[in-house]
Amino acid sequence: MTQTTTRYSIFAASMLVLFAIVGVAPAVAQIAQEPVGQPAAPVNQADPYENWNRSVFSFNETVDDWFLRPVAKTYRNVTPGVVDRGVTNFFNNLTEIRNFSNSLLQLKGESAVVAFGRFTFNTVFGLGGIFDVATAFDLPERPEDFGQTLGHWGMGSGPYLMLPFLGPSTPRHFTGLASDSLALPSAWDSVEEPETYYLRGLQIVDKRADFIPAEGLISGDRYTFVRNAFLQRREFLINDGKITSDPFANDDEDDLMLEDF
């Protein structure tokens, strides 16, 4: 293995860690409107490793409190709103390649066309994705990732896991995250070093900053809230917006509705 390949592998793995810290952030929100589809493999709501998960959750929150959140707050305070929105749009536009690939893998022709159209419109008419003109053309984003692809083809999610640095996850979700980052085509493949480091860092900080306003939505036990929000969102995405049942209807915590996000 060449030195360049080794460096790329190490960097890619580190980016997985940093991206998932964002998932630990209290705000687990921004759910897109998606078409109703057929039910896929459900998300497993079991939490057999709760003691371990709570310990890791506490560790991850400490990392977020001491490092990522302060940086994100500073970024949010000094960055004009129009610039912040443009940065978010730019990075969201890059994910359309992932959405397109996974739509094809799930045999969702319409979603693949939408992803291709969004990337084309935003790249050409939105100045490289800085402006989300595709939504104005009635082409809202339809998020698709490889975890959803695995669920679409019947793979179970496995139990809920809170991973060090990687945050809320399940075995299926983590497998999808790794596959999207390391295996499937990505716009990041064309970015050279060292620019890729700077852009990845900016993306992480921008994403974390976007979550800050939603932190006030948390109520009750923080661990339970984050777990329920993560699992319910994955259920929502796996089934293309169709929730067949409320997995938390019997919880003692307040009901968590997708419409709140």
PDB file of C-alpha atoms in Angstrom:
ATOM      1  CA  MET A   1       0.000   0.000   0.000  1.00  0.00           C
ATOM      2  CA  THR A   2       1.431   3.416  -0.990  1.00  0.00           C
ATOM      3  CA  GLN A   3       1.963   6.222   1.477  1.00  0.00           C
ATOM      4  CA  THR A   4      -0.716   8.315  -0.259  1.00  0.00           C
ATOM      5  CA  THR A   5      -3.263   5.504   0.013  1.00  0.00           C
ATOM      6  CA  THR A   6      -2.428   4.990   3.664  1.00  0.00           C
ATOM      7  CA  ARG A   7      -2.824   8.688   4.396  1.00  0.00           C
ATOM      8  CA  TYR A   8      -6.157   8.749   2.571  1.00  0.00           C
ATOM      9  CA  SER A   9      -7.455   5.755   4.536  1.00  0.00           C
ATOM     10  CA  ILE A  10      -6.455   7.325   7.845  1.00  0.00           C
ATOM     11  CA  PHE A  11      -8.030  10.626   6.860  1.00  0.00           C
ATOM     12  CA  ALA A  12     -11.260   8.972   5.718  1.00  0.00           C
ATOM     13  CA  ALA A  13     -11.556   7.089   8.991  1.00  0.00           C
ATOM     14  CA  SER A  14     -10.946  10.268  10.979  1.00  0.00           C
ATOM     15  CA  MET A  15     -13.652  12.046   9.004  1.00  0.00           C
ATOM     16  CA  LEU A  16     -16.108   9.318   9.981  1.00  0.00           C
ATOM     17  CA  VAL A  17     -15.296  10.046  13.607  1.00  0.00           C
ATOM     18  CA  LEU A  18     -15.694  13.804  13.222  1.00  0.00           C
ATOM     19  CA  PHE A  19     -18.896  13.596  11.224  1.00  0.00           C
ATOM     20  CA  ALA A  20     -20.526  11.375  13.790  1.00  0.00           C
ATOM     21  CA  ILE A  21     -19.724  13.803  16.589  1.00  0.00           C
ATOM     22  CA  VAL A  22     -22.306  15.978  14.879  1.00  0.00           C
ATOM     23  CA  GLY A  23     -24.795  13.154  15.367  1.00  0.00           C
ATOM     24  CA  VAL A  24     -24.132  13.319  19.112  1.00  0.00           C
ATOM     25  CA  ALA A  25     -25.187  16.936  19.176  1.00  0.00           C
ATOM     26  CA  PRO A  26     -28.463  17.415  21.020  1.00  0.00           C
ATOM     27  CA  ALA A  27     -30.223  18.625  17.912  1.00  0.00           C
ATOM     28  CA  VAL A  28     -31.247  15.624  15.858  1.00  0.00           C
ATOM     29  CA  ALA A  29     -33.437  17.382  13.381  1.00  0.00           C
ATOM     30  CA  GLN A  30     -34.025  18.853   9.917  1.00  0.00           C
ATOM     31  CA  ILE A  31     -36.199  16.053   8.476  1.00  0.00           C
ATOM     32  CA  ALA A  32     -36.926  16.495   4.775  1.00  0.00           C
ATOM     33  CA  GLN A  33     -40.284  15.889   3.145  1.00  0.00           C
ATOM     34  CA  GLU A  34     -40.194  12.616   1.264  1.00  0.00           C
ATOM     35  CA  PRO A  35     -42.652  10.564  -0.770  1.00  0.00           C
ATOM     36  CA  VAL A  36     -44.524   7.760   0.905  1.00  0.00           C
ATOM     37  CA  GLY A  37     -43.078   4.382  -0.027  1.00  0.00           C
ATOM     38  CA  GLN A  38     -43.441   0.731   0.847  1.00  0.00           C
ATOM     39  CA  PRO A  39     -42.367  -0.387   4.336  1.00  0.00           C
ATOM     40  CA  ALA A  40     -38.808  -1.703   4.499  1.00  0.00           C
ATOM     41  CA  ALA A  41     -36.951  -3.544   7.235  1.00  0.00           C
ATOM     42  CA  PRO A  42     -37.900  -1.769  10.483  1.00  0.00           C
ATOM     43  CA  VAL A  43     -35.515  -0.175  12.925  1.00  0.00           C
ATOM     44  CA  ASN A  44     -34.886  -2.260  16.028  1.00  0.00           C
ATOM     45  CA  GLN A  45     -35.821  -0.173  19.081  1.00  0.00           C
ATOM     46  CA  ALA A  46     -34.105  -2.545  21.541  1.00  0.00           C
ATOM     47  CA  ASP A  47     -31.416  -1.063  23.770  1.00  0.00           C
ATOM     48  CA  PRO A  48     -29.768  -4.108  25.376  1.00  0.00           C
ATOM     49  CA  TYR A  49     -26.495  -2.232  25.913  1.00  0.00           C
ATOM     50  CA  GLU A  50     -28.010   0.778  27.682  1.00  0.00           C
ATOM     51  CA  ASN A  51     -25.425   0.912  30.460  1.00  0.00           C
ATOM     52  CA  TRP A  52     -22.565   0.986  27.956  1.00  0.00           C
ATOM     53  CA  ASN A  53     -24.477   3.379  25.712  1.00  0.00           C
ATOM     54  CA  ARG A  54     -25.102   5.860  28.507  1.00  0.00           C
ATOM     55  CA  SER A  55     -21.433   5.876  29.489  1.00  0.00           C
ATOM     56  CA  VAL A  56     -20.352   6.502  25.911  1.00  0.00           C
ATOM     57  CA  PHE A  57     -23.050   9.149  25.502  1.00  0.00           C
ATOM     58  CA  SER A  58     -21.630  11.036  28.479  1.00  0.00           C
ATOM     59  CA  PHE A  59     -18.130  10.835  26.997  1.00  0.00           C
ATOM     60  CA  ASN A  60     -19.316  12.034  23.587  1.00  0.00           C
ATOM     61  CA  GLU A  61     -21.200  14.966  25.111  1.00  0.00           C
ATOM     62  CA  THR A  62     -18.040  15.989  26.955  1.00  0.00           C
ATOM     63  CA  VAL A  63     -16.126  16.011  23.670  1.00  0.00           C
ATOM     64  CA  ASP A  64     -18.865  18.056  22.050  1.00  0.00           C
ATOM     65  CA  ASP A  65     -19.139  20.509  24.966  1.00  0.00           C
ATOM     66  CA  TRP A  66     -15.403  21.140  25.126  1.00  0.00           C
ATOM     67  CA  PHE A  67     -14.517  21.195  21.448  1.00  0.00           C
ATOM     68  CA  LEU A  68     -17.061  21.046  18.650  1.00  0.00           C
ATOM     69  CA  ARG A  69     -19.910  23.116  20.077  1.00  0.00           C
ATOM     70  CA  PRO A  70     -17.750  26.121  21.103  1.00  0.00           C
ATOM     71  CA  VAL A  71     -16.193  26.218  17.643  1.00  0.00           C
ATOM     72  CA  ALA A  72     -19.622  25.938  16.029  1.00  0.00           C
ATOM     73  CA  LYS A  73     -21.049  28.722  18.211  1.00  0.00           C
ATOM     74  CA  THR A  74     -18.181  31.020  17.268  1.00  0.00           C
ATOM     75  CA  TYR A  75     -18.689  30.196  13.594  1.00  0.00           C
ATOM     76  CA  ARG A  76     -22.410  30.911  13.904  1.00  0.00           C
ATOM     77  CA  ASN A  77     -21.797  34.243  15.665  1.00  0.00           C
ATOM     78  CA  VAL A  78     -19.264  35.606  13.158  1.00  0.00           C
ATOM     79  CA  THR A  79     -20.706  34.243   9.903  1.00  0.00           C
ATOM     80  CA  PRO A  80     -23.426  36.291   8.143  1.00  0.00           C
ATOM     81  CA  GLY A  81     -26.649  34.374   7.706  1.00  0.00           C
ATOM     82  CA  VAL A  82     -26.555  34.451   3.907  1.00  0.00           C
ATOM     83  CA  VAL A  83     -23.011  33.076   3.908  1.00  0.00           C
ATOM     84  CA  ASP A  84     -23.909  30.353   6.409  1.00  0.00           C
ATOM     85  CA  ARG A  85     -26.877  29.315   4.261  1.00  0.00           C
ATOM     86  CA  GLY A  86     -24.718  29.265   1.151  1.00  0.00           C
ATOM     87  CA  VAL A  87     -22.109  27.055   2.815  1.00  0.00           C
ATOM     88  CA  THR A  88     -24.802  24.641   3.974  1.00  0.00           C
ATOM     89  CA  ASN A  89     -26.352  24.545   0.496  1.00  0.00           C
ATOM     90  CA  PHE A  90     -22.966  23.881  -1.102  1.00  0.00           C
ATOM     91  CA  PHE A  91     -22.244  20.841   1.047  1.00  0.00           C
ATOM     92  CA  ASN A  92     -25.832  19.577   0.796  1.00  0.00           C
ATOM     93  CA  ASN A  93     -25.503  19.693  -2.983  1.00  0.00           C
ATOM     94  CA  LEU A  94     -22.526  17.336  -2.827  1.00  0.00           C
ATOM     95  CA  THR A  95     -24.682  14.704  -1.091  1.00  0.00           C
ATOM     96  CA  GLU A  96     -26.926  14.471  -4.163  1.00  0.00           C
ATOM     97  CA  ILE A  97     -24.379  12.106  -5.710  1.00  0.00           C
ATOM     98  CA  ARG A  98     -24.871   9.796  -2.715  1.00  0.00           C
ATOM     99  CA  ASN A  99     -28.642  10.210  -3.010  1.00  0.00           C
ATOM    100  CA  PHE A 100     -28.466   9.348  -6.717  1.00  0.00           C
ATOM    101  CA  SER A 101     -26.302   6.239  -6.222  1.00  0.00           C
ATOM    102  CA  ASN A 102     -28.429   4.827  -3.422  1.00  0.00           C
ATOM    103  CA  SER A 103     -31.673   5.593  -5.266  1.00  0.00           C
ATOM    104  CA  LEU A 104     -30.395   3.468  -8.135  1.00  0.00           C
ATOM    105  CA  LEU A 105     -29.381   0.684  -5.754  1.00  0.00           C
ATOM    106  CA  GLN A 106     -32.909   0.720  -4.325  1.00  0.00           C
ATOM    107  CA  LEU A 107     -34.449   0.784  -7.827  1.00  0.00           C
ATOM    108  CA  LYS A 108     -36.111   4.132  -7.092  1.00  0.00           C
ATOM    109  CA  GLY A 109     -36.080   5.663 -10.538  1.00  0.00           C
ATOM    110  CA  GLU A 110     -38.013   8.802  -9.632  1.00  0.00           C
ATOM    111  CA  SER A 111     -35.766   9.587  -6.662  1.00  0.00           C
ATOM    112  CA  ALA A 112     -32.689   9.042  -8.835  1.00  0.00           C
ATOM    113  CA  VAL A 113     -34.036  11.516 -11.408  1.00  0.00           C
ATOM    114  CA  VAL A 114     -34.780  14.041  -8.655  1.00  0.00           C
ATOM    115  CA  ALA A 115     -31.265  13.700  -7.212  1.00  0.00           C
ATOM    116  CA  PHE A 116     -29.694  14.109 -10.652  1.00  0.00           C
ATOM    117  CA  GLY A 117     -31.926  17.096 -11.399  1.00  0.00           C
ATOM    118  CA  ARG A 118     -31.157  18.748  -8.076  1.00  0.00           C
ATOM    119  CA  PHE A 119     -27.408  18.356  -8.548  1.00  0.00           C
ATOM    120  CA  THR A 120     -27.590  19.698 -12.098  1.00  0.00           C
ATOM    121  CA  PHE A 121     -29.810  22.687 -11.329  1.00  0.00           C
ATOM    122  CA  ASN A 122     -27.945  23.685  -8.176  1.00  0.00           C
ATOM    123  CA  THR A 123     -24.516  23.237  -9.724  1.00  0.00           C
ATOM    124  CA  VAL A 124     -25.273  25.098 -12.968  1.00  0.00           C
ATOM    125  CA  PHE A 125     -27.818  27.718 -11.902  1.00  0.00           C
ATOM    126  CA  GLY A 126     -27.038  27.817  -8.177  1.00  0.00           C
ATOM    127  CA  LEU A 127     -23.384  28.791  -8.615  1.00  0.00           C
ATOM    128  CA  GLY A 128     -21.956  25.427  -7.671  1.00  0.00           C
ATOM    129  CA  GLY A 129     -24.683  24.686  -5.128  1.00  0.00           C
ATOM    130  CA  ILE A 130     -24.457  27.907  -3.098  1.00  0.00           C
ATOM    131  CA  PHE A 131     -28.107  28.599  -3.934  1.00  0.00           C
ATOM    132  CA  ASP A 132     -30.750  25.853  -3.680  1.00  0.00           C
ATOM    133  CA  VAL A 133     -32.623  26.684  -6.869  1.00  0.00           C
ATOM    134  CA  ALA A 134     -33.810  23.077  -7.261  1.00  0.00           C
ATOM    135  CA  THR A 135     -36.237  23.414  -4.360  1.00  0.00           C
ATOM    136  CA  ALA A 136     -37.716  26.472  -6.077  1.00  0.00           C
ATOM    137  CA  PHE A 137     -38.249  24.232  -9.122  1.00  0.00           C
ATOM    138  CA  ASP A 138     -40.291  21.870  -6.898  1.00  0.00           C
ATOM    139  CA  LEU A 139     -37.467  19.348  -6.536  1.00  0.00           C
ATOM    140  CA  PRO A 140     -37.094  18.902  -2.754  1.00  0.00           C
ATOM    141  CA  GLU A 141     -34.264  16.742  -1.470  1.00  0.00           C
ATOM    142  CA  ARG A 142     -34.903  13.009  -1.044  1.00  0.00           C
ATOM    143  CA  PRO A 143     -32.129  11.779   1.264  1.00  0.00           C
ATOM    144  CA  GLU A 144     -30.873   8.266   0.539  1.00  0.00           C
ATOM    145  CA  ASP A 145     -27.861   6.565   2.114  1.00  0.00           C
ATOM    146  CA  PHE A 146     -26.467   3.061   2.033  1.00  0.00           C
ATOM    147  CA  GLY A 147     -27.978   2.268   5.423  1.00  0.00           C
ATOM    148  CA  GLN A 148     -31.367   2.940   3.852  1.00  0.00           C
ATOM    149  CA  THR A 149     -30.374   0.786   0.898  1.00  0.00           C
ATOM    150  CA  LEU A 150     -29.569  -2.122   3.226  1.00  0.00           C
ATOM    151  CA  GLY A 151     -32.901  -1.640   4.993  1.00  0.00           C
ATOM    152  CA  HIS A 152     -34.728  -1.482   1.671  1.00  0.00           C
ATOM    153  CA  TRP A 153     -33.400  -4.919   0.776  1.00  0.00           C
ATOM    154  CA  GLY A 154     -34.393  -6.432   4.109  1.00  0.00           C
ATOM    155  CA  MET A 155     -31.309  -6.156   6.335  1.00  0.00           C
ATOM    156  CA  GLY A 156     -32.243  -5.649   9.979  1.00  0.00           C
ATOM    157  CA  SER A 157     -30.870  -2.647  11.812  1.00  0.00           C
ATOM    158  CA  GLY A 158     -29.551  -4.501  14.856  1.00  0.00           C
ATOM    159  CA  PRO A 159     -29.702  -3.027  18.382  1.00  0.00           C
ATOM    160  CA  TYR A 160     -29.149   0.617  19.203  1.00  0.00           C
ATOM    161  CA  LEU A 161     -25.504   1.477  19.835  1.00  0.00           C
ATOM    162  CA  MET A 162     -23.852   4.630  21.133  1.00  0.00           C
ATOM    163  CA  LEU A 163     -20.317   4.506  19.791  1.00  0.00           C
ATOM    164  CA  PRO A 164     -17.310   6.501  21.050  1.00  0.00           C
ATOM    165  CA  PHE A 165     -17.012   9.621  18.879  1.00  0.00           C
ATOM    166  CA  LEU A 166     -19.340   8.029  16.314  1.00  0.00           C
ATOM    167  CA  GLY A 167     -22.452   8.755  18.342  1.00  0.00           C
ATOM    168  CA  PRO A 168     -25.958   7.271  17.836  1.00  0.00           C
ATOM    169  CA  SER A 169     -25.931   4.320  15.488  1.00  0.00           C
ATOM    170  CA  THR A 170     -26.935   0.760  14.741  1.00  0.00           C
ATOM    171  CA  PRO A 171     -24.868  -1.910  12.958  1.00  0.00           C
ATOM    172  CA  ARG A 172     -26.794  -1.252   9.742  1.00  0.00           C
ATOM    173  CA  HIS A 173     -26.414   2.504  10.017  1.00  0.00           C
ATOM    174  CA  PHE A 174     -22.680   2.290  10.686  1.00  0.00           C
ATOM    175  CA  THR A 175     -22.166  -0.082   7.755  1.00  0.00           C
ATOM    176  CA  GLY A 176     -24.014   2.349   5.518  1.00  0.00           C
ATOM    177  CA  LEU A 177     -21.991   5.307   6.784  1.00  0.00           C
ATOM    178  CA  ALA A 178     -18.718   3.544   6.073  1.00  0.00           C
ATOM    179  CA  SER A 179     -19.868   2.411   2.633  1.00  0.00           C
ATOM    180  CA  ASP A 180     -21.055   5.872   1.618  1.00  0.00           C
ATOM    181  CA  SER A 181     -17.770   7.404   2.772  1.00  0.00           C
ATOM    182  CA  LEU A 182     -15.314   4.840   1.433  1.00  0.00           C
ATOM    183  CA  ALA A 183     -16.927   2.765  -1.303  1.00  0.00           C
ATOM    184  CA  LEU A 184     -19.634   4.606  -3.271  1.00  0.00           C
ATOM    185  CA  PRO A 185     -18.879   7.436  -5.721  1.00  0.00           C
ATOM    186  CA  SER A 186     -18.508  10.848  -4.106  1.00  0.00           C
ATOM    187  CA  ALA A 187     -17.811  14.402  -5.198  1.00  0.00           C
ATOM    188  CA  TRP A 188     -15.032  14.410  -2.631  1.00  0.00           C
ATOM    189  CA  ASP A 189     -13.038  12.004  -4.810  1.00  0.00           C
ATOM    190  CA  SER A 190     -12.116  14.933  -7.072  1.00  0.00           C
ATOM    191  CA  VAL A 191     -10.865  17.185  -4.245  1.00  0.00           C
ATOM    192  CA  GLU A 192      -7.108  17.218  -3.817  1.00  0.00           C
ATOM    193  CA  GLU A 193      -5.083  17.583  -0.643  1.00  0.00           C
ATOM    194  CA  PRO A 194      -4.809  19.805   1.333  1.00  0.00           C
ATOM    195  CA  GLU A 195      -8.062  21.460   0.225  1.00  0.00           C
ATOM    196  CA  THR A 196     -10.052  18.387   1.229  1.00  0.00           C
ATOM    197  CA  TYR A 197      -8.955  18.821   4.858  1.00  0.00           C
ATOM    198  CA  TYR A 198     -10.090  22.453   4.987  1.00  0.00           C
ATOM    199  CA  LEU A 199     -13.414  21.742   3.291  1.00  0.00           C
ATOM    200  CA  ARG A 200     -14.170  18.751   5.506  1.00  0.00           C
ATOM    201  CA  GLY A 201     -13.436  20.786   8.611  1.00  0.00           C
ATOM    202  CA  LEU A 202     -15.703  23.591   7.400  1.00  0.00           C
ATOM    203  CA  GLN A 203     -18.469  21.119   6.612  1.00  0.00           C
ATOM    204  CA  ILE A 204     -18.354  19.605  10.085  1.00  0.00           C
ATOM    205  CA  VAL A 205     -18.424  22.974  11.845  1.00  0.00           C
ATOM    206  CA  ASP A 206     -21.205  24.271   9.596  1.00  0.00           C
ATOM    207  CA  LYS A 207     -23.350  21.191  10.200  1.00  0.00           C
ATOM    208  CA  ARG A 208     -22.890  21.418  13.958  1.00  0.00           C
ATOM    209  CA  ALA A 209     -23.718  25.138  13.891  1.00  0.00           C
ATOM    210  CA  ASP A 210     -26.977  24.427  12.050  1.00  0.00           C
ATOM    211  CA  PHE A 211     -28.045  22.116  14.883  1.00  0.00           C
ATOM    212  CA  ILE A 212     -27.621  24.696  17.657  1.00  0.00           C
ATOM    213  CA  PRO A 213     -31.086  26.338  17.379  1.00  0.00           C
ATOM    214  CA  ALA A 214     -32.809  22.966  17.831  1.00  0.00           C
ATOM    215  CA  GLU A 215     -31.103  22.211  21.148  1.00  0.00           C
ATOM    216  CA  GLY A 216     -33.981  23.795  23.053  1.00  0.00           C
ATOM    217  CA  LEU A 217     -36.295  21.022  21.828  1.00  0.00           C
ATOM    218  CA  ILE A 218     -34.712  18.512  24.197  1.00  0.00           C
ATOM    219  CA  SER A 219     -36.809  17.585  27.218  1.00  0.00           C
ATOM    220  CA  GLY A 220     -36.510  14.974  29.919  1.00  0.00           C
ATOM    221  CA  ASP A 221     -33.604  12.547  29.949  1.00  0.00           C
ATOM    222  CA  ARG A 222     -31.131  13.646  27.280  1.00  0.00           C
ATOM    223  CA  TYR A 223     -29.909  10.132  26.489  1.00  0.00           C
ATOM    224  CA  THR A 224     -33.443   8.808  25.962  1.00  0.00           C
ATOM    225  CA  PHE A 225     -34.423  11.816  23.876  1.00  0.00           C
ATOM    226  CA  VAL A 226     -31.421  11.484  21.561  1.00  0.00           C
ATOM    227  CA  ARG A 227     -31.898   7.719  21.224  1.00  0.00           C
ATOM    228  CA  ASN A 228     -35.596   8.041  20.379  1.00  0.00           C
ATOM    229  CA  ALA A 229     -35.018  10.906  17.963  1.00  0.00           C
ATOM    230  CA  PHE A 230     -32.280   9.004  16.130  1.00  0.00           C
ATOM    231  CA  LEU A 231     -34.260   5.766  15.833  1.00  0.00           C
ATOM    232  CA  GLN A 232     -37.451   7.512  14.797  1.00  0.00           C
ATOM    233  CA  ARG A 233     -35.631   9.509  12.123  1.00  0.00           C
ATOM    234  CA  ARG A 234     -34.014   6.350  10.760  1.00  0.00           C
ATOM    235  CA  GLU A 235     -37.436   4.683  10.676  1.00  0.00           C
ATOM    236  CA  PHE A 236     -38.749   7.693   8.792  1.00  0.00           C
ATOM    237  CA  LEU A 237     -35.925   7.598   6.243  1.00  0.00           C
ATOM    238  CA  ILE A 238     -35.906   3.830   5.743  1.00  0.00           C
ATOM    239  CA  ASN A 239     -39.620   3.882   4.899  1.00  0.00           C
ATOM    240  CA  ASP A 240     -39.507   7.043   2.766  1.00  0.00           C
ATOM    241  CA  GLY A 241     -41.608   9.019   5.196  1.00  0.00           C
ATOM    242  CA  LYS A 242     -44.090   6.256   6.046  1.00  0.00           C
ATOM    243  CA  ILE A 243     -44.213   5.429   9.758  1.00  0.00           C
ATOM    244  CA  THR A 244     -46.106   2.178  10.234  1.00  0.00           C
ATOM    245  CA  SER A 245     -46.179   2.462  14.025  1.00  0.00           C
ATOM    246  CA  ASP A 246     -44.912   4.738  16.783  1.00  0.00           C
ATOM    247  CA  PRO A 247     -42.018   2.805  18.345  1.00  0.00           C
ATOM    248  CA  PHE A 248     -42.070   5.003  21.435  1.00  0.00           C
ATOM    249  CA  ALA A 249     -45.790   5.217  22.138  1.00  0.00           C
ATOM    250  CA  ASN A 250     -45.393   3.356  25.424  1.00  0.00           C
ATOM    251  CA  ASP A 251     -42.329   5.283  26.659  1.00  0.00           C
ATOM    252  CA  ASP A 252     -42.633   7.290  29.838  1.00  0.00           C
ATOM    253  CA  GLU A 253     -40.957  10.193  28.059  1.00  0.00           C
ATOM    254  CA  ASP A 254     -43.016  12.795  26.229  1.00  0.00           C
ATOM    255  CA  ASP A 255     -44.001  11.731  22.735  1.00  0.00           C
ATOM    256  CA  LEU A 256     -41.528  12.757  20.081  1.00  0.00           C
ATOM    257  CA  MET A 257     -43.229  13.741  16.851  1.00  0.00           C
ATOM    258  CA  LEU A 258     -41.413  14.123  13.573  1.00  0.00           C
ATOM    259  CA  GLU A 259     -43.409  17.282  12.868  1.00  0.00           C
ATOM    260  CA  ASP A 260     -41.575  18.986  15.757  1.00  0.00           C
ATOM    261  CA  PHE A 261     -38.363  19.013  13.740  1.00  0.00           C
TER     262      PHE A 261
END
